Amino acid sequence: MSTRERVLWIVAGIAIVVYALFPVGWIVSLSLKSSDDIANTQFLPTSVSWDNYSQILVGDAAGLFLPALRNSFGICIIATFLACVLSMFAAYAIARLDFRGKKLILSTALAVAIFPVISIVTPLFNLWRQIGLYDTWPGLIIPYLSLTLPLSIWTMSAFFREIPWEMEQAAQVDGATTWQAFRKVIVPLATPGVFTTAILAFFIAWNDFAYGISLTSTGASRPVPAALGLFSGASQFESPNGPIAAAAVIVTIPVVVLVLLFQRRIVAGLTNGAVKG
Amino acid sequence: MRRTRWRRTLAAGAATVALALLAGCGGAPAGPPVLNWYINPDDGGQAEIAQRCSAASNGQYQIAVSVLPRQSAEQRQQLIRRLAANDSSIDIMSIDPPYIPEFAEAKFLAPVPEDVAQRTTAGIVNSAKEGASWNGELVTVPFWANTQLLWYRKSQVAGTGLDLSKPVTWDQVVATAQAKNSIIAAQGIRAESLTVWLNALVEGGGGQIVTNASPQDPDGVQLGLDSPAATKAAEIMKAVSAVGGPGFSTNSEDENSNAFQSGDAMFQVNWPFVWGKVNSAVEEGTVPQSTPDDFGWALYPQTEAGRPSAPPYGGINLGVGAFSKHTDLAYQATECITSTENQKQYFLTNGNPAARISVFTDPDVVKKFPMAPVIAQSLQQAKPRPQTAYYSEVSESIQRTYHPTAGIDPPTVGPATAALIKAVLAKEELL
Amino acid sequence: MTTTTERPGTGTGASPAPRGASDRSRAEQKLGWYLAGPAFAVMLLVTAYPIIQAVYYSLFDYRLTDPDNISFVGLKNYAVILTDSIWWTSFGVTVFITVVTVAVELVLGFLLALVMMNALRAIRPVLRAAILIPYAVITVVSAFAWQYAFSLDSGFVNSWFGWLPGISAETDWFGSTGSSLFVICLAEIWKTTPFISLLLLAGLAQVPDVLQEAARVDGATWWQRMWKVTLPNMKAAIMVALLFRTLDAFRVFDSVFVMTAGANSTETVSFLAYRQTIARVEIGLGSAVSVLLFLSVVIICIGFIKGFKVDLSQARGEK
């Protein structure tokens, strides 16, 4: 690579970083503006103020934001966990066994993945009302499974196909019991795939908005994205831009941390299940 | 959030969280029955009142508040969806008045006991009484009442020859802004506030948007959008758009209060929150004292000269859920919530004007809100938005056809809207 | 690239079991369904059941606040929708957003993938992390960020780009259809390009170096290699990315909801369905819109698979 080419790629790289971080930087900067600085039409605040954060964490809006944060974490983690467990079994069967219906299951996953969420919000809402799931954790966890399962099944199947299952037999030949062989040989090999799937599933659940605004109505189950629309200024007519920006930053922190820690796995997971040559 | 205010409301917030946690735990906590009060977002005032009333009830009930969305249309959606499911956990609701007929028609409201009705409507401004009723009977309890004033910058109006000590007309205000090459801030955004504006203009001209509400039969609804008053209203809207400044079609109350506060706009029609807002900014030191000193206020402009204007009426009334397990207690609680003292405190702390007329002459209130007498007069003159069980269809249709206001054709927009509303009610058109 | 070859015994759901299936394979059948069944059942329950219910509701005149007056109207709701200009406007807007965003994202995503491919090893992790951030940021947050950036009140865009013709401190981006759609598309593009670029990167990585070298030796220019070697070898990856993103874009809802709430005819089909059912509480009409939305997605999907010969077994990672 010549020096000129090298410089070119570095410049392009910097451009990518700016592109990716710019809007995030903007919302952070907005969240640090005081209520009268919001309208300064500049990128940066005139002076850094933590008002918006104190408002949503300990002030007026805390009663709205903290339960929402708790709900978001609780619901997304449970939905992720369930999706992982269900898809682990399914992916094992798909990767390892010969059985009729394999294609059917994969096609179903594909069909569910492209399903327009809005189409089923109303029937679900009506059903939930009748069976008492409206505005409850399970009432969101179940629909979240429809978002997370398809991707989990795919990603996990792709990972499981890579596992050299014959190692298990080799271990058994060496005198290990089935259980030992499974635990000592297969589990360590399968763990990364399961873990990556969990991160991706969590992202999807965390990102939901349509179910969140349609199937909840109180702090009992309302997730953060749905709560963002409920902030208010000092009176009902004043825009709550500041608190919204602060809440947006807080809700972005977990996903950014996950990205920074596990970027390699996430990329592998995203590309592994999608394209196979 | 104002730093000065949030300290004070911190305790209330914390108590709310604690209560919400209690209520959210599913199991009924031991102790007094919990009344769930669904509130519109405010500056913490309703949560404080809930605390005070819970304490004052001597263990009869405990009020827990849940916040509804910010837009009134979304508040309605959320309540309706739950009430349609016969949700028994909705005890008290803060309802935006235009949706009250729909709630009443759908039998979502528990009837108001005779004695409660008498006590809670004693000394209440006309518009609030009207807004809390449907078909001639009280179906909700008036809590607070809001109205819009015409705000002006004294320094900019000085020397224009416009005399604001007497009622002025929209035409005069527009002409003055044009002459000064300044801006009139009005709510031109596609939202509920557009209907608020149109209704005030039509009623101010002696017309009505809905002439026959026809509660039981949507096909019988009759509209008055082809009246001269409605045409005049559309003309005013179009004229104001021309001096509404940039972003008129997306400006809501808050943007307008900013434009007025900064001096870009010499006039605005807006709710009294603008006064609390500018004074908090002075306290924070971001705005000089000379700014609020330059604020002037007058009654809402007239649609036609000589006819008293019909300012917008807003605010909140309290409904009790028909499926609540504690309707009697809930009505007891509404009486406490809407007590004169609580209305006064709510006005002072959150800037939301009372529905009870005596509050406006209270010395504390007048000291903090020098425009209180004008607000009281405005509330007596104000007219509610069309009272119909199909209000949201009417309002959404209006927002669709009258927005953007700069592009309307005054003679035809009214009849076109009427046709659309009829088609929507007959379910022959989407909305 | 490989074609899908099925191992004997891996029948599709429809084919009969191979003759002489041993007990072992029968046991495997059973075990397979035991393991995969629960996931399959959950997926069906959460989606198939509600959509069937939506189809059922769509045949009725049913207003939520008036449950005593439900009446069967057959296909009238569909007739109302399909003869209504609102439906066609939102359909057009949705198609517009889909086409614009997907086209831009493909080009931009490809450029990003090229940069990542050729970046120095040292900065690759930085690039990877940076590019994943838009993917991970939730759509609602991204919509708020872009809305505030362009808003007259709090945005910096007008003061930064005031030197461009047509942009001044008073440009109201959300005041007209075109500029509103521009901002909506921008937000969508920012958020989803990284995903596309990662898929394309995986495709790039699969182009055999041998072919590249051979072309280089033959004296092909960079462009020629791109057109003749790289792209043809990536066709599968491109198609899969395209299909997924198109279906995703067609369902656009969050951004519109947050930024314009459908004002200035920026309504998309998803948003229209939401408004009829949730806001207007007309369950019958809204369900009919939902069903039409669902059908649109199905048609797009079938069109892709039949028209572009997208081999989804690629996507499924079947070997």
Coordinates of C-alpha atoms in Angstrom, one line a residue, chain A residues 20-138:
Chain A
A20 CA -21.4 7.2 13.4
L21 CA -20.8 9.3 16.5
F22 CA -22.1 12.6 15.4
P23 CA -25.8 12.2 16.2
V24 CA -24.9 10.5 19.4
G25 CA -22.6 13.3 20.3
W26 CA -25.4 15.8 19.5
I27 CA -28.0 14.1 21.8
V28 CA -25.4 14.0 24.6
S29 CA -24.6 17.7 24.1
L30 CA -28.3 18.5 24.0
S31 CA -28.9 16.7 27.3
L32 CA -26.3 18.9 28.9
K33 CA -28.0 22.1 28.0
S34 CA -30.0 23.9 30.6
S35 CA -33.7 24.5 29.8
D36 CA -33.0 28.0 28.5
D37 CA -29.9 27.0 26.6
I38 CA -31.9 24.4 24.6
A39 CA -32.9 26.9 22.0
N40 CA -29.4 28.3 21.5
T41 CA -29.3 26.6 18.1
Q42 CA -25.7 25.7 18.6
F43 CA -24.2 22.2 18.7
L44 CA -22.6 22.7 22.1
P45 CA -24.1 24.0 25.3
T46 CA -23.1 27.4 26.5
S47 CA -22.4 25.9 29.8
V48 CA -22.7 22.3 31.0
S49 CA -25.7 21.7 33.2
W50 CA -26.7 18.5 34.8
D51 CA -30.3 19.7 35.4
N52 CA -31.9 17.3 32.9
Y53 CA -30.2 14.3 34.5
S54 CA -31.1 15.3 38.0
Q55 CA -34.7 15.8 36.9
I56 CA -35.1 12.3 35.5
L57 CA -33.1 10.5 38.1
V58 CA -34.1 12.2 41.3
G59 CA -36.4 15.1 40.3
D60 CA -39.9 15.3 39.0
A61 CA -39.6 12.9 36.1
A62 CA -38.0 10.2 38.2
G63 CA -41.3 8.7 39.0
L64 CA -41.8 8.2 35.3
F65 CA -38.3 7.3 34.2
L66 CA -37.0 5.0 36.9
P67 CA -39.8 2.5 36.7
A68 CA -39.6 2.6 32.9
L69 CA -35.8 1.8 33.1
R70 CA -36.5 -1.0 35.5
N71 CA -39.2 -2.4 33.2
S72 CA -37.0 -2.1 30.1
F73 CA -34.2 -4.0 31.8
G74 CA -36.4 -6.6 33.3
I75 CA -38.5 -7.3 30.3
C76 CA -35.7 -7.2 27.8
I77 CA -33.5 -9.5 29.9
I78 CA -36.2 -12.0 30.5
A79 CA -37.3 -11.9 26.8
T80 CA -33.7 -12.4 25.8
F81 CA -33.2 -15.3 28.1
L82 CA -36.4 -17.1 27.0
A83 CA -35.5 -16.5 23.3
C84 CA -32.1 -18.0 23.9
V85 CA -33.3 -21.0 25.7
L86 CA -36.0 -21.8 23.1
S87 CA -33.8 -21.1 20.2
M88 CA -30.9 -23.2 21.7
F89 CA -33.0 -26.3 21.5
A90 CA -34.4 -25.4 18.1
A91 CA -30.9 -24.6 16.7
Y92 CA -29.5 -27.8 18.1
A93 CA -32.2 -29.8 16.4
I94 CA -31.7 -27.9 13.1
A95 CA -27.9 -28.1 13.2
R96 CA -27.6 -31.6 14.5
L97 CA -30.6 -33.7 13.6
D98 CA -32.2 -34.9 10.5
F99 CA -35.9 -34.3 10.8
R100 CA -38.7 -33.3 8.6
G101 CA -39.9 -29.8 9.3
K102 CA -36.5 -28.2 9.5
K103 CA -37.2 -26.1 6.5
L104 CA -40.7 -25.3 7.8
I105 CA -39.2 -24.0 11.0
L106 CA -36.6 -21.9 9.3
S107 CA -39.1 -20.5 6.8
T108 CA -41.5 -19.7 9.7
A109 CA -38.7 -17.8 11.4
L110 CA -38.1 -15.9 8.3
A111 CA -41.8 -15.1 7.9
V112 CA -42.0 -13.9 11.5
A113 CA -38.9 -11.8 11.1
I114 CA -40.5 -9.8 8.2
F115 CA -43.9 -9.5 10.0
P116 CA -45.2 -5.9 10.3
V117 CA -45.5 -5.4 14.1
I118 CA -48.3 -2.9 13.7
S119 CA -50.5 -5.4 12.0
I120 CA -50.8 -7.5 15.1
V121 CA -50.8 -4.8 17.8
T122 CA -54.5 -4.4 17.8
P123 CA -55.5 -8.0 17.9
L124 CA -52.9 -8.6 20.6
F125 CA -54.2 -5.6 22.6
N126 CA -57.7 -7.0 22.5
L127 CA -56.6 -10.5 23.5
W128 CA -54.4 -9.2 26.3
R129 CA -57.3 -7.2 27.7
Q130 CA -59.5 -10.3 27.8
I131 CA -56.9 -12.5 29.5
G132 CA -55.5 -9.9 31.8
L133 CA -52.0 -9.5 30.2
Y134 CA -52.4 -5.9 29.2
D135 CA -49.9 -3.6 30.9
T136 CA -48.0 -6.5 32.5
W137 CA -44.5 -7.8 32.1
P138 CA -45.6 -11.1 30.4

